[in-house]
mmCIF file of N, CA, C and O in Angstrom:
data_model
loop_
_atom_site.group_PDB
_atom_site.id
_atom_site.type_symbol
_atom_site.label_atom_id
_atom_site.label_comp_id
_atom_site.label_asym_id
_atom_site.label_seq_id
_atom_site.Cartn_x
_atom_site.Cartn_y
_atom_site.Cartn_z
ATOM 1 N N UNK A 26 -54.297 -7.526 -14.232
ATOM 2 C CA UNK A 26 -53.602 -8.555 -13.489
ATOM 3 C C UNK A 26 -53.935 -9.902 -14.119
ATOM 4 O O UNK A 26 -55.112 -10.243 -14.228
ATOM 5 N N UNK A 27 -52.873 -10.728 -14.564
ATOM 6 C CA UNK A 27 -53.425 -11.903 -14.875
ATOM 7 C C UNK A 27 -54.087 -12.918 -13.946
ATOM 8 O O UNK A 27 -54.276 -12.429 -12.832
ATOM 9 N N UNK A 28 -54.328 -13.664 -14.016
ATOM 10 C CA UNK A 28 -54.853 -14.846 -13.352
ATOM 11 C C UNK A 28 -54.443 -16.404 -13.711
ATOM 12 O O UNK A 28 -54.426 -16.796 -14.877
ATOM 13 N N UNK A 29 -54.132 -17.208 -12.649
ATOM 14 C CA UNK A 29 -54.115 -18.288 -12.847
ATOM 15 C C UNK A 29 -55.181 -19.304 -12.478
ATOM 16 O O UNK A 29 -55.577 -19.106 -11.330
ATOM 17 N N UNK A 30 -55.833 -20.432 -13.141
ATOM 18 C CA UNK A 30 -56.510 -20.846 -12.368
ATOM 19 C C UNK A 30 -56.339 -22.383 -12.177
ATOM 20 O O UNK A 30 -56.049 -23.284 -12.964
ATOM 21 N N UNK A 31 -56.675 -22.350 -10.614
ATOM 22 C CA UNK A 31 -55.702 -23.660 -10.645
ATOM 23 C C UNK A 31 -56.890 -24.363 -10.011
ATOM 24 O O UNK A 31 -56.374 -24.955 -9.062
ATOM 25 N N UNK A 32 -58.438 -24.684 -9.998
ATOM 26 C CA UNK A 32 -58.658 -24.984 -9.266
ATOM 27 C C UNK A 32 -58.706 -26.843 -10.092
ATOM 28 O O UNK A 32 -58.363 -27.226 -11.210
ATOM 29 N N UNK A 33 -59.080 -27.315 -9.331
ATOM 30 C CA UNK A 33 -58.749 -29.028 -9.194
ATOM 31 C C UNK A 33 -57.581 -29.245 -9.269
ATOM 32 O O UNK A 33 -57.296 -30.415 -9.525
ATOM 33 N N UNK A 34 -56.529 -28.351 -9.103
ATOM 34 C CA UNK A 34 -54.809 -29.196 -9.591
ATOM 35 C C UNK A 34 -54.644 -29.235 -7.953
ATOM 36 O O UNK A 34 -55.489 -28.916 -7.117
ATOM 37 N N UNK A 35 -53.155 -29.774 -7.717
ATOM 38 C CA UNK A 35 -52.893 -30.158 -6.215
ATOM 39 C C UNK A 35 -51.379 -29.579 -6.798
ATOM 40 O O UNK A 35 -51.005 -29.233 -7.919
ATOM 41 N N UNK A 36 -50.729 -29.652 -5.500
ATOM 42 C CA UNK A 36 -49.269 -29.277 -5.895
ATOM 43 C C UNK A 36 -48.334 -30.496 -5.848
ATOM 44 O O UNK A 36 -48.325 -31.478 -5.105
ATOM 45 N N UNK A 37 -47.274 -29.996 -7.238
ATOM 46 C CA UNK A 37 -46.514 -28.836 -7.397
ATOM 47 C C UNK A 37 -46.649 -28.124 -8.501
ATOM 48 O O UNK A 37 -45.743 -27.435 -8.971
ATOM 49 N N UNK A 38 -48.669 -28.331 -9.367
ATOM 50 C CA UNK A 38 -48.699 -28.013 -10.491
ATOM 51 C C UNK A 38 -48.910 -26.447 -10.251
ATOM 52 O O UNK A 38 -48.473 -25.731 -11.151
ATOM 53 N N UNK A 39 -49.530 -25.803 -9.146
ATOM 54 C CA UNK A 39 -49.469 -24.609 -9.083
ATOM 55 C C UNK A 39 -48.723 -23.771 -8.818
ATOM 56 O O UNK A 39 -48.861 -22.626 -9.248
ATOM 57 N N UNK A 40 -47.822 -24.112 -8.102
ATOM 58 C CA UNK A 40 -45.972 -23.493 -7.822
ATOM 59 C C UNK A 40 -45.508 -23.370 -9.370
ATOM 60 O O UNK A 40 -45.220 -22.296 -9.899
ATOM 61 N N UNK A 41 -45.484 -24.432 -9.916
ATOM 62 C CA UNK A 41 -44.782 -24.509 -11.545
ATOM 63 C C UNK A 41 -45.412 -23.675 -11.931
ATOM 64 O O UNK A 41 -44.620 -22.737 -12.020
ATOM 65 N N UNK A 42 -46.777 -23.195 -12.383
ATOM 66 C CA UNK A 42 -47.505 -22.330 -13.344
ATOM 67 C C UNK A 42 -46.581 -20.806 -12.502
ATOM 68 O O UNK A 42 -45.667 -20.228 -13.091
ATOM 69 N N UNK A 43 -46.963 -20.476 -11.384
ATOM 70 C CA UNK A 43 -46.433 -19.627 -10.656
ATOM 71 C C UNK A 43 -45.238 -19.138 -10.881
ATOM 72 O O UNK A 43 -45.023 -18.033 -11.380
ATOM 73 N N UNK A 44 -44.413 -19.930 -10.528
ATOM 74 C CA UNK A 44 -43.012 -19.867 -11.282
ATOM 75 C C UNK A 44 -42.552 -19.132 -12.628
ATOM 76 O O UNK A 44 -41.859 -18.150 -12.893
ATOM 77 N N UNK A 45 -43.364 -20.205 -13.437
ATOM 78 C CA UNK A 45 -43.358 -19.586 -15.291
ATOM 79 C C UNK A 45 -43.973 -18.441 -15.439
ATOM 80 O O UNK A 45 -43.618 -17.854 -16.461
ATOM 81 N N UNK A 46 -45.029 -17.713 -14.594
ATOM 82 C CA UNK A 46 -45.425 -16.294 -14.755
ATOM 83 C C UNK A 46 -44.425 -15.865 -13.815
ATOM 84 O O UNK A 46 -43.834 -14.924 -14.343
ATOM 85 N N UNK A 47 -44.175 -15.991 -13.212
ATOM 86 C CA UNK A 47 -43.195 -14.624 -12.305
ATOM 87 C C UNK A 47 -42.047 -14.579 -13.070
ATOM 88 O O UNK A 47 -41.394 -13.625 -12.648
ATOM 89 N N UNK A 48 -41.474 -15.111 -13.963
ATOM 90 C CA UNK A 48 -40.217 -15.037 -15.058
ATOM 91 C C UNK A 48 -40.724 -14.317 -15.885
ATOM 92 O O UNK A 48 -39.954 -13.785 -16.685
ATOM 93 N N UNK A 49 -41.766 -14.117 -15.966
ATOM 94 C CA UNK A 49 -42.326 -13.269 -17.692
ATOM 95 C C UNK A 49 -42.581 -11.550 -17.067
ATOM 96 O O UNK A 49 -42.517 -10.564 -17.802
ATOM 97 N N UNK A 50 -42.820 -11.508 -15.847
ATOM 98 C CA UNK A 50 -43.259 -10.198 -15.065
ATOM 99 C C UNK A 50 -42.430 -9.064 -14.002
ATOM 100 O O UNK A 50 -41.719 -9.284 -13.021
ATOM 101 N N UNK A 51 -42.826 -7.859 -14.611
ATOM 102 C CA UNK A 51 -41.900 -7.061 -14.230
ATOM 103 C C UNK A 51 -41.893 -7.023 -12.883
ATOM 104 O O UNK A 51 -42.690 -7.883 -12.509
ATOM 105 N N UNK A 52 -41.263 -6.307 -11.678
ATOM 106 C CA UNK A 52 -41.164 -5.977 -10.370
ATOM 107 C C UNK A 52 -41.968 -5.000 -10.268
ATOM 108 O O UNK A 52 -41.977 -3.993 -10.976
ATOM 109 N N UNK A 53 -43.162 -5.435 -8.773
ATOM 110 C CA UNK A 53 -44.042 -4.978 -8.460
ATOM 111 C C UNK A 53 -45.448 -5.105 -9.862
ATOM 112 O O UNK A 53 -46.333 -4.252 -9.930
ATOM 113 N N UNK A 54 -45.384 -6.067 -10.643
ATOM 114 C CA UNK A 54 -46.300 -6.718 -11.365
ATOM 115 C C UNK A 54 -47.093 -8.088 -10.338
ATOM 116 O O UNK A 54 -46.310 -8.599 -9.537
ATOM 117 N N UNK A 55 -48.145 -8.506 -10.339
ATOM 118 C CA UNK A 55 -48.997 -9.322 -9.367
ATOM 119 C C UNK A 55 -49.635 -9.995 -10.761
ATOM 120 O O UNK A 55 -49.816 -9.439 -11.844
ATOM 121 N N UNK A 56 -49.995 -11.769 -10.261
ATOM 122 C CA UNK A 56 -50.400 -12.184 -10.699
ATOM 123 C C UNK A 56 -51.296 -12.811 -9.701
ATOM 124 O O UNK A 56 -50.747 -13.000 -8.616
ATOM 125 N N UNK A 57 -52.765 -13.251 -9.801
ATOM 126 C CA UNK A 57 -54.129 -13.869 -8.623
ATOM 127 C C UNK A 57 -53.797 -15.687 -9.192
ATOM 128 O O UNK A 57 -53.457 -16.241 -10.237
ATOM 129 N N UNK A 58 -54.048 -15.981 -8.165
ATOM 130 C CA UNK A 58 -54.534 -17.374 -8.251
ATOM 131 C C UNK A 58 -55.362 -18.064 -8.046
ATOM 132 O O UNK A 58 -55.886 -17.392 -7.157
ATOM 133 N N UNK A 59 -56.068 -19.043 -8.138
ATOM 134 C CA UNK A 59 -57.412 -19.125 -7.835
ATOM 135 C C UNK A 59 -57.714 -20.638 -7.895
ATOM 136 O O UNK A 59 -57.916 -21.207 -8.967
ATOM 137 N N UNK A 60 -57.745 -21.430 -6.392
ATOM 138 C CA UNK A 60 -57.846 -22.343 -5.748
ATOM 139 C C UNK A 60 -58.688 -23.085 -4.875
ATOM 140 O O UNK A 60 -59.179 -22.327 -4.039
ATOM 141 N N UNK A 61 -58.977 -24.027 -4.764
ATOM 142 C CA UNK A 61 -59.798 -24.859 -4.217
ATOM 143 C C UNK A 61 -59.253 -25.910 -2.977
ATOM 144 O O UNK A 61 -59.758 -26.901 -2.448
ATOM 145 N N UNK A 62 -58.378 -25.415 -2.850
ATOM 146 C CA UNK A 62 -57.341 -26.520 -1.728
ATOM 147 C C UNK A 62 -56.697 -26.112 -1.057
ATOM 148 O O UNK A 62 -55.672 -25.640 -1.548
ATOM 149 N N UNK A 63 -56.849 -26.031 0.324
ATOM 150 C CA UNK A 63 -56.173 -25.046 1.381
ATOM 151 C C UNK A 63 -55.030 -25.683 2.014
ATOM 152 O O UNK A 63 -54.549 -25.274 3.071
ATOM 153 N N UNK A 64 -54.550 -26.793 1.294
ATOM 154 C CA UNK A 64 -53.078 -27.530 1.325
ATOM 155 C C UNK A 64 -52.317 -26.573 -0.045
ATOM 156 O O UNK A 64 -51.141 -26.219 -0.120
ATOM 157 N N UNK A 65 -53.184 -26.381 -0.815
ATOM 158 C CA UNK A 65 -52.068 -25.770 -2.540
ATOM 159 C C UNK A 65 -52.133 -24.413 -1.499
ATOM 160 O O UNK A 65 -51.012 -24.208 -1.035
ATOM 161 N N UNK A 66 -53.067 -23.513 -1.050
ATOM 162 C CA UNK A 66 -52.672 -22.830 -0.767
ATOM 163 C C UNK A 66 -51.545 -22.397 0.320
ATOM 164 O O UNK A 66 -50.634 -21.642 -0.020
ATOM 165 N N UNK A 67 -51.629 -22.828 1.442
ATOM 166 C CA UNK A 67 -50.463 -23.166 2.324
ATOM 167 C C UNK A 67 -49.071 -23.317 1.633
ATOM 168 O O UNK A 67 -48.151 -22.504 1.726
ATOM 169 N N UNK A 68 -49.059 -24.395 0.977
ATOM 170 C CA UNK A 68 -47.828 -24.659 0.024
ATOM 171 C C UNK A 68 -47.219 -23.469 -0.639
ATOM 172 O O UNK A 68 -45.996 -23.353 -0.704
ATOM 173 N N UNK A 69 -48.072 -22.547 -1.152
ATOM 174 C CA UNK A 69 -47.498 -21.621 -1.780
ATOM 175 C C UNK A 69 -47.330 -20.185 -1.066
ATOM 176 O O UNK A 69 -46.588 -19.341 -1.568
ATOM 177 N N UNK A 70 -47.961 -19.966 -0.019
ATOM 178 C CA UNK A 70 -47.376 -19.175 1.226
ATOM 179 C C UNK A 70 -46.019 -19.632 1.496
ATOM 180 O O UNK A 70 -44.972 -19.043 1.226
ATOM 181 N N UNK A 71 -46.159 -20.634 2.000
ATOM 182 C CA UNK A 71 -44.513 -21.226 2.447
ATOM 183 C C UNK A 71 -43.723 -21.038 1.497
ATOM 184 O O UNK A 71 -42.887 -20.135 1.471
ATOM 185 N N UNK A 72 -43.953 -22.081 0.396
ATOM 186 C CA UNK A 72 -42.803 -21.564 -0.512
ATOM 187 C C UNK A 72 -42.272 -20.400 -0.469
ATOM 188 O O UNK A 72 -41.057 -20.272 -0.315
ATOM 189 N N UNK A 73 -43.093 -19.367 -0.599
ATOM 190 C CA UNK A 73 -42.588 -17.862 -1.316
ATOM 191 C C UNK A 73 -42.265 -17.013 0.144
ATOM 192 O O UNK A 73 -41.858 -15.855 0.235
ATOM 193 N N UNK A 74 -42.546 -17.862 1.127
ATOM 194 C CA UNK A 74 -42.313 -17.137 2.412
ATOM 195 C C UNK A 74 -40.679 -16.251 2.562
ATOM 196 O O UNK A 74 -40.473 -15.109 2.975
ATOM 197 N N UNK A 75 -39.903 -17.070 2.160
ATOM 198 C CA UNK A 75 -38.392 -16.627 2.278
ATOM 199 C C UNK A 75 -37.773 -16.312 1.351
ATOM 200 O O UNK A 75 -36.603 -16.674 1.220
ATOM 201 N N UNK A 76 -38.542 -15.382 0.268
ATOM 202 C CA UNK A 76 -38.307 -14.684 -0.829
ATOM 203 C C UNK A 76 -38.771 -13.413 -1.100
ATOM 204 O O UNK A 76 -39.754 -13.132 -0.414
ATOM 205 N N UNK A 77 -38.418 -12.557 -1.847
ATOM 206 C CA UNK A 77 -38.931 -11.602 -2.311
ATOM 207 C C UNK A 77 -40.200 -10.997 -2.423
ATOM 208 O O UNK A 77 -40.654 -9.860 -2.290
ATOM 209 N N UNK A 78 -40.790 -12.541 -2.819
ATOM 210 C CA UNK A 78 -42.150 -12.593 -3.303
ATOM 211 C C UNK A 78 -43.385 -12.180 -2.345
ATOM 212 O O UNK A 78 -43.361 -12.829 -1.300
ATOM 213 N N UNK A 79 -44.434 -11.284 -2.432
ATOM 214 C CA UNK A 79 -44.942 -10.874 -1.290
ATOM 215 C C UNK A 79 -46.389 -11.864 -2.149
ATOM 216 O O UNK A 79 -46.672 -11.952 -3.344
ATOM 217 N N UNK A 80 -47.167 -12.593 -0.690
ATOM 218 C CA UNK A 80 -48.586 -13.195 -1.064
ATOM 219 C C UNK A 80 -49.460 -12.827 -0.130
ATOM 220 O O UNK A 80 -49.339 -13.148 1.053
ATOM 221 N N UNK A 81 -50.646 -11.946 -0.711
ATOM 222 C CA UNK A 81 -51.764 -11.845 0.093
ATOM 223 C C UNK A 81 -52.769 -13.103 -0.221
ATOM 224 O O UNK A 81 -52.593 -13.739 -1.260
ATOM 225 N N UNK A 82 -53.491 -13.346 0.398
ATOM 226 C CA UNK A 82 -54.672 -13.920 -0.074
ATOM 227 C C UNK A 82 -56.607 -14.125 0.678
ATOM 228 O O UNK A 82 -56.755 -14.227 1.895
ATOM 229 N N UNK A 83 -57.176 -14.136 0.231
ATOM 230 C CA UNK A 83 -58.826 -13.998 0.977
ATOM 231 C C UNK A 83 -59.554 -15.423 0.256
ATOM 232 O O UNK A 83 -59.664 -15.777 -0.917
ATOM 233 N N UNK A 84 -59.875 -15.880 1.227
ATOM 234 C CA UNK A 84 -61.083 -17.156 0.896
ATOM 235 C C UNK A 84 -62.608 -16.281 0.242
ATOM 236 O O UNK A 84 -63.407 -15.688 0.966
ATOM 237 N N UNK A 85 -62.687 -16.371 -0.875
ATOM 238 C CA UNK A 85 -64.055 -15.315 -1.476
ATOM 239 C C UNK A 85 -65.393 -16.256 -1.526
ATOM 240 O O UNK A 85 -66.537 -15.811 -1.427
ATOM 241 N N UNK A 86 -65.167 -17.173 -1.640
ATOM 242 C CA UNK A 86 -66.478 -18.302 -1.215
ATOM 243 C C UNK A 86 -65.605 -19.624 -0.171
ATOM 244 O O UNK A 86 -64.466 -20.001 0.106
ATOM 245 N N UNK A 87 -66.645 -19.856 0.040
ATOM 246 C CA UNK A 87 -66.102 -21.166 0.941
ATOM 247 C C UNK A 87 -65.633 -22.460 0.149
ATOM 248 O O UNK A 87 -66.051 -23.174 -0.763
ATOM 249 N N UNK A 88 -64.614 -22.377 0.935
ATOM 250 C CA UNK A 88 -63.275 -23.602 0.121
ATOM 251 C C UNK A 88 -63.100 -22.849 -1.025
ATOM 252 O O UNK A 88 -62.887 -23.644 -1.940
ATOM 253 N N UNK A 89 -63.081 -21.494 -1.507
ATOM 254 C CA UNK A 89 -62.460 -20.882 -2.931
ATOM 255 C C UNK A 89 -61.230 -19.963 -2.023
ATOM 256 O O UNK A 89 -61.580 -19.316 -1.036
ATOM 257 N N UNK A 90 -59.808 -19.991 -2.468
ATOM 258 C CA UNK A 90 -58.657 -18.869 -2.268
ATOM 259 C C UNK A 90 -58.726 -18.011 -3.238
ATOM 260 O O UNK A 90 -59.316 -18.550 -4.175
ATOM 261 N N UNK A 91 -58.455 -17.063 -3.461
ATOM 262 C CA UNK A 91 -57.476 -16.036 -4.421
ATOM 263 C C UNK A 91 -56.246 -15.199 -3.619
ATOM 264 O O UNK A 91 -56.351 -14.349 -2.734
ATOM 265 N N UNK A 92 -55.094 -15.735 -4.234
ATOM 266 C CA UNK A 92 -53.696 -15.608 -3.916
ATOM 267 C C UNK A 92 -53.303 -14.357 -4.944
ATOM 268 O O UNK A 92 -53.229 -14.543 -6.158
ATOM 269 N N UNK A 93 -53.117 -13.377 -4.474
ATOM 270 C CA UNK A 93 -52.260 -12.324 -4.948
ATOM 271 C C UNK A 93 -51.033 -12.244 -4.816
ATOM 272 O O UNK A 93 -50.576 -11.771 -3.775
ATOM 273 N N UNK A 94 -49.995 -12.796 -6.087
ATOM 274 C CA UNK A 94 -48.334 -12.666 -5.654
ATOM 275 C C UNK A 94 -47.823 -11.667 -6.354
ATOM 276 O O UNK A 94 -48.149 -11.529 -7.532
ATOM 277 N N UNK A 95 -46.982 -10.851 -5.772
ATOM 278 C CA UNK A 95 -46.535 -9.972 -6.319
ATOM 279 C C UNK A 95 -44.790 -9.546 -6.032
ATOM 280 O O UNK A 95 -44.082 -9.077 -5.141
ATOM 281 N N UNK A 96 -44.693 -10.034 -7.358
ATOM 282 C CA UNK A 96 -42.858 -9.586 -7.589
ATOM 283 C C UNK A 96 -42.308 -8.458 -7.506
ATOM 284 O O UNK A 96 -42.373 -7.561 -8.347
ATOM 285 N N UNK A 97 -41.223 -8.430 -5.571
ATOM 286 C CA UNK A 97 -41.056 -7.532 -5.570
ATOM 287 C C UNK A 97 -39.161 -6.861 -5.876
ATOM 288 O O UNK A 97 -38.926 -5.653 -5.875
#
């Protein structure tokens, strides 16, 4: 699974990276993300809320996300 890592960016730099990998990846391919800002993360729930796109995600340290999106 690749990974993105976005931590210190704010949005809409992590939607954009997001974006440019889900064009390169097949259906039912997942890419993680990996964040420090529980506004970038929110943002990118919503976004992808009314799409295809399915996002899990778990806080693994405090104030750290990892966002699992996966093109379905």
């Amino acid at each position: 699974m690749k990974e993105i890592d976005c931590l210190g960016e704010m949005c809409p730099i992590p939607i954009i990276k997001i974006k440019q990998a889900l064009k390169k990846m097949c259906i039912h391919e997942s890419v993680k993300v990996i964040t420090d800002h529980s506004c970038v993360l929110q943002s990118i729930v919503d976004h992808f809320q009314q799409t295809t796109i399915s996002t899990e995600y778990e806080e693994v340290m405090n104030g750290i996300w990892e966002i699992v999106i996966t093109k379905n």
